[in-house]
C-alpha cells in the first residue's frame, strides 16, 4: 500500500464522483468499479486536524470542494500552549470574518520584541490595520478553525490515523490504521512534523537534528509573583526561560532541559525543579503540575511540497524551533495559499501551472523562517561571541529600517512572492483599507479574487464567477487598480484592460462567461 503510481493530471473538467455527498462517506473497501478501482468519494482528504488542516478544509469548502479531514487523535489536544498569532495571520482571519471570534479568547500584545526576544517596540506606522500580536491558547485556535470548517460543510473524522497511500492517474487511495480504505482526488498531509504522509511519499526532510531541548509545562508556584517576575526579567534574554502567570498561582513554565531525564520518557516535576534551580538558583516552590512536555530545536524542510496528487502543508513540510512564534502562523498561511489553488484545480478552471505555484511561493517563505530561527537561536546563546553579536544587533535595531525589516519578517507582512517584473506592490499582500462599502477585507470573506478599480472603467466580466469587481474611485490606493488573488496578494497593478485580461487568465484561467460591459 506504500507504492507510488501516478501519471498525468486529470482533465480539468473531471467531475468523477461529484454526485456523492460529503456526509456519511462510505468505506472504500465496500465499493468496486469496473476498472477494479473504487470511485472517488470526496475531492480532498486532509490528514491531520491541527491548525493547518482545519484552515485548509475551510478554504476548500469556500469553493464547494468536498473535504474529509482524518485526525489520528480521538479528542482535541488538551494541553494549553499559548501561541502568538502574528499580524499576517490576524489579517487572514479578518479576510475570512474569523478575527472577531478569536479576539475574545486572546490578549493583544505589542507586535514588537519577538526577534530573539530583543525588547524593541515595533515602528509606530507598521503597515497593517492589525498591528499587534494576539496571544491565544493553541487549542482555542484549533477549535475555532475546526468549527469554521465544519460550519462550511467539511467533515472531520477523529480517531482515524492515515497509515498508507497509493496514487494513480485519477486519485489517491488512503489506508487507515484499521484497514479501512478511502479514496479522493487529492490528499494533503497536514499531519505535523512527524508526518506519515511525507514519509509514505518518500520525500526527504533534510536539516539539523535537535541540539538542545526545552521543558515546558503548567504548574503552581509558591514564591511571590514579584520575585518570580524580577528573576524572569533578569534572565529572559540569556536563557529560553520564563514563568508566565495564568492567575490563581498557576504558571506556564519554560526552562532549558539541559541533559535532565531520559529523552524517551516524558519529563517529571523533579526535572523542572532541578532545571529551575540550575538556571535561576531557586525552583520557586513549583508543585501540582497540570501537564509537562519537552520540545527540541530540530530544523528541517521538505524537499518537495507536492508529489503528483499528494501535497504537504504546515509542520509536515517544515519544522523549526518555536522562537519568534512562527510555526502555526506559517502553517495557516500555507493553507491559505494552497486552498484556492487546489479548489481551482478541482473546479476545473486552474491554469496548468497554478497548483505548482504553491511550492514555488511557500517553500522559499519557509526557508526564510528556518533561517531566521537559526539566527535567533544563535543570538540566544550564552557564549560571549553570540552575546556580542546580540548587543550589536540590539544597537542596530535602533535604526527604524532594521527594526522594521525584522518585524516584517517575523509577522510575515514582508512576504513578497515572485510574480516577475513589476512595481513593488506586485506579489505583496495588500493591507486592509477603507473602500466605499466599508473595509476591503470584508469583501474577501468568500475567498474569491477581487479587482479593485479606481478608474471605474475596467472589467473582470469574463471571470465574474471567480473574481469580484469593485469600481471605487475613493479607495485609499496609490495605484489606479489592483487585482487581488483570493489570498489577498496583489496579482496585477495597472490600468490597461488588455494587460488585466492577460493577468486574469494567468491566475484565474480561461474566461467561462461572456464579458459584460464595464460598470457605469
Ligand atoms: C513550545 C512551543 C511553542 C510554540 N509557539 C508557537 C507560537 O507562538 N506561534 C506559532 O505560530 N507557532 C508556535 N509553535 C508551533 C506550532 O505549535 C506548530 O507549528 C503548529 O501546531 C503546526 O500546526 P500543524 O497543523 O501543521 O501541525 P500539528 O499542530 O502538529 O497538527 C497535526 C495534526 O495531525 C494529526 N496527525 C498526525 N499524524 C496523523 C496521521 N497519520 N493521520 C491523521 N492525523 C494525524 C495530529 O494528531 C495533529 O492533530 C510552538 C510550538 C512549540 C513546541
XYZ file of C-alpha atoms and ligand atoms in Angstrom:
573
model
C 0.000 0.000 0.000
C 3.005 2.294 0.094
C 3.798 2.339 -3.565
C 3.521 5.433 -5.720
C 1.677 5.244 -9.008
C 0.824 8.461 -10.717
C 0.857 9.577 -14.260
C -0.941 12.608 -15.590
C -3.229 15.231 -14.127
C -6.957 14.652 -14.549
C -8.728 16.553 -17.251
C -9.584 19.990 -15.979
C -13.268 19.246 -16.094
C -13.115 15.828 -14.473
C -16.017 15.636 -12.051
C -15.769 11.978 -11.129
C -17.868 11.201 -8.108
C -19.301 14.701 -7.887
C -22.803 13.338 -7.266
C -21.762 11.845 -3.890
C -22.276 13.963 -0.810
C -19.605 14.550 1.814
C -21.781 13.287 4.638
C -21.534 9.608 5.604
C -18.568 8.775 3.418
C -18.757 5.034 2.769
C -15.847 2.674 3.350
C -13.854 2.217 0.193
C -13.436 -1.479 0.734
C -17.175 -1.934 0.270
C -17.130 -0.458 -3.233
C -15.697 -1.530 -6.521
C -15.701 -0.165 -10.025
C -15.454 -1.754 -13.426
C -11.803 -0.829 -13.601
C -11.215 -2.545 -10.234
C -10.714 0.850 -8.748
C -13.135 2.299 -6.228
C -14.961 5.501 -7.115
C -13.767 8.793 -5.723
C -15.729 9.606 -2.593
C -14.575 13.119 -1.866
C -12.440 15.664 -3.682
C -9.799 16.106 -0.984
C -8.745 14.105 2.050
C -6.736 16.068 4.601
C -4.613 14.057 7.060
C -4.499 15.924 10.377
C -6.886 18.367 12.003
C -4.347 20.730 13.542
C -4.498 24.426 12.662
C -3.151 23.845 9.137
C -5.568 21.034 8.264
C -8.591 22.858 9.703
C -7.735 26.102 7.863
C -7.238 24.246 4.589
C -10.550 22.401 4.966
C -12.370 25.702 5.439
C -10.639 27.326 2.461
C -11.591 24.409 0.222
C -15.191 24.487 1.383
C -15.454 28.151 0.342
C -15.265 26.774 -3.192
C -17.670 23.905 -2.589
C -14.910 21.284 -2.680
C -15.912 18.101 -0.842
C -13.469 17.662 2.034
C -12.863 14.914 4.551
C -10.422 15.553 7.404
C -8.941 12.469 9.080
C -7.495 13.078 12.538
C -5.495 10.456 14.433
C -6.437 11.647 17.925
C -9.888 10.879 19.287
C -10.033 14.142 21.271
C -8.714 17.653 20.573
C -5.369 18.491 22.246
C -5.772 19.091 25.961
C -2.579 20.907 26.895
C -2.780 24.657 26.772
C 0.120 26.166 24.873
C -0.255 29.910 24.375
C 0.731 30.818 20.846
C 1.096 34.188 19.237
C -0.919 34.980 16.129
C 1.191 37.496 14.240
C -0.015 40.359 12.057
C -0.343 38.452 8.774
C -2.347 35.647 10.374
C -4.635 38.220 12.009
C -5.125 39.720 8.554
C -6.042 36.302 7.132
C -8.544 35.798 9.924
C -10.038 39.230 9.197
C -10.257 38.312 5.484
C -12.467 35.349 6.341
C -14.506 37.034 9.071
C -12.871 34.972 11.833
C -10.966 37.617 13.758
C -13.980 38.697 15.802
C -14.363 35.105 17.006
C -10.733 34.849 18.086
C -10.294 38.208 19.801
C -12.367 37.485 22.946
C -10.184 34.416 23.680
C -6.811 36.138 23.427
C -4.760 39.014 24.736
C -3.444 41.723 22.443
C 0.214 42.463 22.872
C 2.532 44.863 21.070
C 3.839 43.491 17.749
C 7.492 44.185 18.589
C 10.003 42.386 20.805
C 9.794 38.949 19.191
C 13.013 38.755 17.221
C 15.326 36.793 19.540
C 13.324 38.376 22.398
C 15.192 41.663 21.835
C 12.989 44.226 23.544
C 12.423 46.844 20.826
C 8.980 48.282 20.180
C 7.575 47.954 16.652
C 7.701 51.050 14.424
C 4.550 53.115 15.040
C 3.451 53.086 11.402
C 3.649 49.318 10.814
C 1.806 48.732 7.525
C -1.299 46.952 8.808
C -4.710 47.658 10.308
C -3.972 44.762 12.709
C -0.566 45.773 14.025
C -0.472 43.679 17.192
C 0.136 40.125 18.359
C -2.730 38.040 19.709
C -1.616 35.671 22.477
C -4.159 32.851 22.472
C -4.233 29.188 23.544
C -3.484 26.903 20.571
C -6.428 24.571 21.383
C -8.782 27.563 21.068
C -7.364 28.435 17.618
C -7.753 24.796 16.566
C -11.304 24.548 17.912
C -12.462 27.755 16.227
C -10.862 26.828 12.898
C -12.366 23.342 13.042
C -15.798 24.770 13.887
C -15.474 27.183 10.978
C -14.556 24.340 8.596
C -17.451 22.173 9.805
C -19.911 25.077 9.541
C -18.826 25.444 5.928
C -19.505 21.746 5.324
C -16.211 19.921 5.940
C -16.444 16.514 7.534
C -13.987 15.712 10.336
C -13.455 12.137 11.493
C -11.465 11.654 14.712
C -9.577 8.550 15.802
C -8.663 7.900 12.132
C -4.912 7.639 11.525
C -3.653 7.574 7.935
C -1.203 4.692 7.510
C -0.944 4.100 3.771
C -1.445 5.764 0.411
C -1.376 4.882 -3.227
C -1.973 7.237 -6.111
C -2.889 6.789 -9.759
C -3.981 8.983 -12.629
C -7.422 9.619 -11.132
C -6.944 9.892 -7.430
C -5.394 8.759 -4.178
C -6.373 5.742 -2.101
C -5.757 6.287 1.581
C -5.487 3.446 4.068
C -6.375 3.938 7.722
C -4.963 2.186 10.796
C -7.961 -0.164 10.986
C -7.583 -1.197 7.349
C -10.401 0.971 6.012
C -9.620 2.450 2.589
C -10.882 5.798 1.359
C -10.425 7.456 -1.962
C -10.184 11.110 -3.059
C -8.833 13.108 -5.961
C -6.150 14.719 -3.798
C -4.597 14.102 -0.378
C -2.945 16.809 1.709
C -0.659 15.824 4.585
C -1.225 18.343 7.380
C -0.134 15.703 9.877
C 2.610 17.556 11.737
C 6.398 17.332 11.987
C 6.472 13.509 12.098
C 4.176 13.397 9.052
C 3.214 9.889 7.985
C 2.162 11.232 4.579
C 5.584 12.777 3.969
C 7.288 9.510 4.939
C 4.959 7.438 2.748
C 5.791 9.711 -0.183
C 9.487 9.203 0.494
C 10.013 12.967 0.476
C 13.306 13.901 2.150
C 13.271 16.126 5.223
C 16.847 17.369 5.421
C 18.100 19.779 8.047
C 19.583 19.744 11.539
C 18.555 17.393 14.333
C 17.632 18.752 17.732
C 20.683 20.109 19.609
C 19.019 21.457 22.727
C 15.783 20.604 24.419
C 13.432 22.730 26.466
C 10.974 21.784 29.179
C 7.518 23.337 29.077
C 4.624 22.830 31.464
C 1.915 24.335 33.582
C 2.087 24.199 37.390
C 1.590 26.107 40.623
C 4.394 28.093 42.312
C 4.575 29.213 45.950
C 7.107 32.045 45.502
C 5.662 35.601 45.455
C 4.751 36.782 41.951
C 7.024 39.891 42.180
C 10.035 37.699 42.988
C 9.284 35.446 40.023
C 8.750 38.420 37.670
C 12.060 40.022 38.706
C 14.017 36.809 38.095
C 12.367 36.247 34.708
C 13.169 39.836 33.629
C 16.792 39.325 34.690
C 17.328 36.019 32.895
C 14.918 36.071 29.967
C 17.394 37.428 27.443
C 20.060 34.871 28.353
C 18.035 31.662 28.555
C 14.841 30.431 26.941
C 13.282 30.748 30.384
C 10.006 32.099 31.768
C 7.277 31.633 34.318
C 4.189 33.342 32.948
C 1.302 33.769 35.439
C -2.106 32.422 34.439
C -3.769 33.581 37.703
C -4.604 31.604 40.849
C -0.900 30.828 41.453
C -0.693 28.818 38.195
C 2.241 29.446 35.817
C 3.309 28.428 32.347
C 6.927 27.376 32.887
C 9.665 27.165 30.238
C 13.227 26.234 31.157
C 16.180 24.664 29.268
C 16.106 20.855 29.584
C 19.951 20.769 29.951
C 20.538 16.994 29.861
C 17.979 16.050 32.514
C 15.906 12.874 32.434
C 15.582 10.204 29.815
C 14.653 11.718 26.429
C 12.379 8.807 25.633
C 10.352 9.419 28.798
C 8.027 12.355 29.486
C 9.660 14.880 31.867
C 8.849 14.858 35.581
C 8.170 17.680 38.038
C 11.576 16.917 39.586
C 13.218 17.623 36.196
C 11.595 21.084 36.195
C 12.671 21.776 39.809
C 16.243 20.715 39.093
C 16.495 22.882 35.965
C 14.886 25.923 37.589
C 17.460 25.698 40.410
C 20.286 25.408 37.849
C 19.118 28.440 35.822
C 17.519 30.747 38.423
C 19.047 29.499 41.689
C 15.577 28.583 43.024
C 12.728 26.300 41.986
C 10.142 28.926 43.079
C 8.366 26.173 45.053
C 6.710 24.704 41.951
C 4.196 21.883 42.508
C 0.879 20.439 41.310
C 1.659 20.181 37.571
C -1.267 20.303 35.125
C 0.833 18.969 32.201
C 4.560 18.647 31.398
C 6.243 18.440 27.995
C 9.562 18.727 26.237
C 10.401 20.106 22.777
C 13.540 20.292 20.691
C 15.030 22.715 18.174
C 15.272 20.489 15.108
C 15.163 22.474 11.846
C 14.031 20.679 8.693
C 12.405 21.466 5.353
C 10.669 19.018 3.000
C 12.449 18.638 -0.334
C 9.149 18.862 -2.163
C 5.672 20.059 -1.229
C 3.935 18.052 -3.941
C 4.233 14.585 -5.399
C 1.515 14.099 -8.008
C -1.835 14.247 -6.215
C -0.415 14.451 -2.716
C 0.685 17.691 -1.092
C 2.242 18.703 2.228
C 1.472 21.759 4.374
C 2.311 23.132 7.812
C 4.685 21.284 10.151
C 4.539 18.291 7.790
C 6.583 20.429 5.381
C 8.785 22.391 7.798
C 9.862 22.370 11.425
C 11.988 24.812 13.372
C 12.433 25.974 16.979
C 9.416 27.864 18.353
C 11.425 31.032 18.920
C 9.633 34.048 17.471
C 6.371 32.035 17.482
C 6.076 31.429 13.756
C 5.212 27.726 13.158
C 1.448 27.818 13.447
C 1.350 31.102 11.561
C 3.406 29.608 8.739
C 1.151 26.536 8.504
C -2.067 28.540 8.436
C -0.550 30.759 5.732
C 0.430 27.658 3.709
C -3.198 26.542 3.894
C -4.373 29.959 2.767
C -2.052 29.826 -0.236
C -2.954 26.272 -1.185
C -6.715 26.289 -0.586
C -7.915 28.355 -3.549
C -5.372 26.802 -5.928
C -6.365 23.234 -5.103
C -10.019 24.268 -5.294
C -9.395 25.790 -8.743
C -7.768 22.533 -9.856
C -10.777 20.560 -8.688
C -13.366 23.006 -10.034
C -11.637 22.727 -13.399
C -10.574 26.336 -14.019
C -6.960 26.255 -12.752
C -4.339 27.327 -15.272
C -1.853 24.462 -15.869
C 0.853 25.702 -13.535
C -1.297 27.154 -10.760
C -1.028 24.243 -8.309
C 2.752 24.191 -8.629
C 2.947 27.842 -7.608
C 2.084 26.590 -4.102
C 5.544 25.100 -3.616
C 7.228 27.851 -5.656
C 5.762 30.524 -3.377
C 5.624 28.871 0.032
C 8.859 26.869 0.188
C 11.081 29.983 -0.036
C 8.996 31.583 2.733
C 9.589 28.538 4.955
C 13.300 28.596 4.058
C 13.450 32.162 5.269
C 11.641 31.340 8.531
C 14.025 28.436 9.150
C 16.945 30.790 8.621
C 15.599 33.467 10.915
C 15.012 30.902 13.678
C 18.596 29.624 13.210
C 19.820 33.203 13.601
C 17.635 33.802 16.649
C 18.858 30.583 18.254
C 22.461 31.774 17.903
C 21.540 35.166 19.333
C 20.125 33.466 22.433
C 23.306 31.531 23.138
C 25.143 32.480 26.329
C 28.525 32.272 24.515
C 30.462 35.577 24.683
C 30.712 35.896 20.883
C 26.969 35.382 20.408
C 26.221 37.827 23.219
C 28.432 40.436 21.497
C 26.537 39.955 18.206
C 23.291 40.282 20.119
C 24.412 43.590 21.669
C 25.400 44.856 18.233
C 22.066 43.831 16.679
C 20.239 45.451 19.589
C 22.031 48.715 18.722
C 21.281 48.288 15.008
C 17.599 47.826 15.763
C 17.532 51.462 16.867
C 17.602 52.175 13.123
C 13.979 52.133 12.042
C 14.656 50.243 8.809
C 16.465 47.389 10.564
C 13.755 47.060 13.189
C 11.025 47.226 10.533
C 12.740 44.610 8.357
C 12.955 42.111 11.224
C 9.399 42.716 12.399
C 8.032 42.388 8.878
C 9.856 39.055 8.661
C 8.515 37.631 11.923
C 4.978 38.872 11.283
C 5.112 37.751 7.611
C 3.774 41.055 6.284
C 7.068 41.475 4.427
C 6.457 38.377 2.252
C 6.634 39.168 -1.461
C 6.011 36.340 -3.914
C 7.961 36.432 -7.153
C 5.382 37.243 -9.833
C 8.004 38.651 -12.214
C 8.926 42.214 -13.098
C 6.649 44.929 -11.767
C 6.069 47.570 -9.134
C 6.992 46.826 -5.519
C 3.367 46.095 -4.621
C 3.200 43.178 -7.081
C 3.374 39.873 -5.171
C 2.873 41.529 -1.779
C -0.274 41.344 0.278
C -2.476 44.421 0.353
C -3.271 45.881 3.776
C -6.900 46.304 4.818
C -8.084 49.716 3.603
C -11.263 51.785 3.567
C -13.405 51.257 0.473
C -16.772 52.678 -0.368
C -18.658 49.680 1.112
C -16.638 49.678 4.343
C -13.453 47.615 4.726
C -11.594 45.858 1.920
C -11.088 42.613 3.876
C -14.841 42.304 4.430
C -15.149 41.880 0.663
C -12.824 38.855 0.691
C -14.826 36.602 3.030
C -15.899 34.300 0.204
C -12.327 33.595 -0.928
C -12.764 34.993 -4.438
C -10.452 37.199 -6.472
C -11.123 40.940 -6.416
C -10.477 43.683 -8.947
C -10.194 46.940 -7.037
C -10.644 49.524 -9.748
C -10.161 53.230 -9.083
C -10.614 54.085 -12.780
C -14.118 52.572 -12.760
C -13.710 51.686 -16.446
C -12.184 48.187 -16.316
C -13.977 44.874 -16.210
C -13.314 41.352 -14.959
C -16.549 40.304 -16.634
C -15.387 37.072 -18.250
C -14.202 35.860 -14.873
C -17.114 37.133 -12.803
C -17.790 33.605 -11.499
C -14.356 33.731 -9.794
C -13.465 37.390 -9.439
C -15.452 40.274 -7.939
C -15.142 43.797 -9.295
C -15.234 46.855 -7.082
C -15.235 50.123 -9.005
C -14.286 52.592 -6.307
C -12.561 55.881 -7.146
C -12.413 56.629 -3.391
C -10.326 53.548 -2.446
C -7.254 54.546 -0.426
C -4.772 53.185 -3.002
C -1.852 54.983 -4.599
C -2.109 52.956 -7.838
C -5.019 53.005 -10.343
C -6.124 49.366 -9.966
C -5.071 46.126 -8.336
C -6.120 42.560 -8.947
C -6.133 40.576 -5.696
C -5.922 36.806 -5.529
C -8.188 35.040 -3.037
C -5.272 35.031 -0.555
C -5.069 38.830 -0.674
C -1.808 39.010 -2.658
C -1.506 41.540 -5.471
C -1.536 39.695 -8.816
C -1.559 42.782 -11.052
C -1.205 46.549 -10.839
C -2.159 48.851 -13.731
C -4.949 50.485 -15.707
C -4.952 48.715 -19.076
C -7.765 46.260 -19.878
C -5.711 44.057 -22.203
C -2.945 43.722 -19.654
C -5.539 42.969 -16.980
C -7.143 40.250 -19.123
C -3.750 38.573 -19.559
C -3.251 38.546 -15.789
C -6.774 37.355 -15.112
C -6.076 34.442 -17.450
C -2.717 33.780 -15.759
C -4.276 33.394 -12.306
C -7.920 32.541 -12.951
C -7.804 30.513 -16.173
C -9.874 30.902 -19.295
C -12.970 33.075 -19.014
C -16.106 30.982 -18.813
C -18.618 33.729 -19.283
C -19.075 36.276 -21.989
C -17.580 39.545 -20.755
C -20.113 42.039 -19.528
C -19.622 45.758 -20.135
C -17.622 47.824 -17.638
C -19.747 49.194 -14.781
C -21.116 52.674 -15.274
C 6.600 25.200 22.819
C 6.046 25.606 21.516
C 5.568 26.905 21.349
C 5.065 27.301 20.126
N 4.617 28.578 19.989
C 4.170 29.000 18.786
C 3.718 30.350 18.593
O 3.730 31.178 19.495
N 3.286 30.707 17.366
C 3.285 29.822 16.326
O 2.901 30.219 15.219
N 3.671 28.542 16.483
C 4.122 28.111 17.679
N 4.516 26.821 17.838
C 4.461 25.897 16.679
C 3.042 25.351 16.448
O 2.554 24.712 17.606
C 3.085 24.354 15.267
O 3.824 24.925 14.221
C 1.656 24.046 14.788
O 0.988 23.262 15.734
C 1.701 23.302 13.440
O 0.393 23.044 13.032
P 0.056 21.839 12.025
O -1.432 21.820 11.898
O 0.876 21.986 10.818
O 0.583 20.537 12.769
P 0.090 19.931 14.198
O -0.383 21.011 15.115
O 1.197 19.065 14.665
O -1.165 19.077 13.792
C -1.018 17.854 13.104
C -2.240 17.020 13.366
O -2.152 15.834 12.604
C -2.535 14.719 13.408
N -1.891 13.530 12.838
C -0.594 13.145 12.953
N -0.372 12.021 12.256
C -1.551 11.678 11.691
C -1.960 10.612 10.837
N -1.114 9.659 10.442
N -3.245 10.558 10.432
C -4.137 11.524 10.814
N -3.807 12.547 11.640
C -2.522 12.636 12.047
C -2.062 15.094 14.789
O -2.753 14.376 15.792
C -2.369 16.585 14.826
O -3.658 16.849 15.284
C 5.033 26.380 19.051
C 5.493 25.072 19.218
C 6.010 24.687 20.442
C 6.519 23.292 20.621
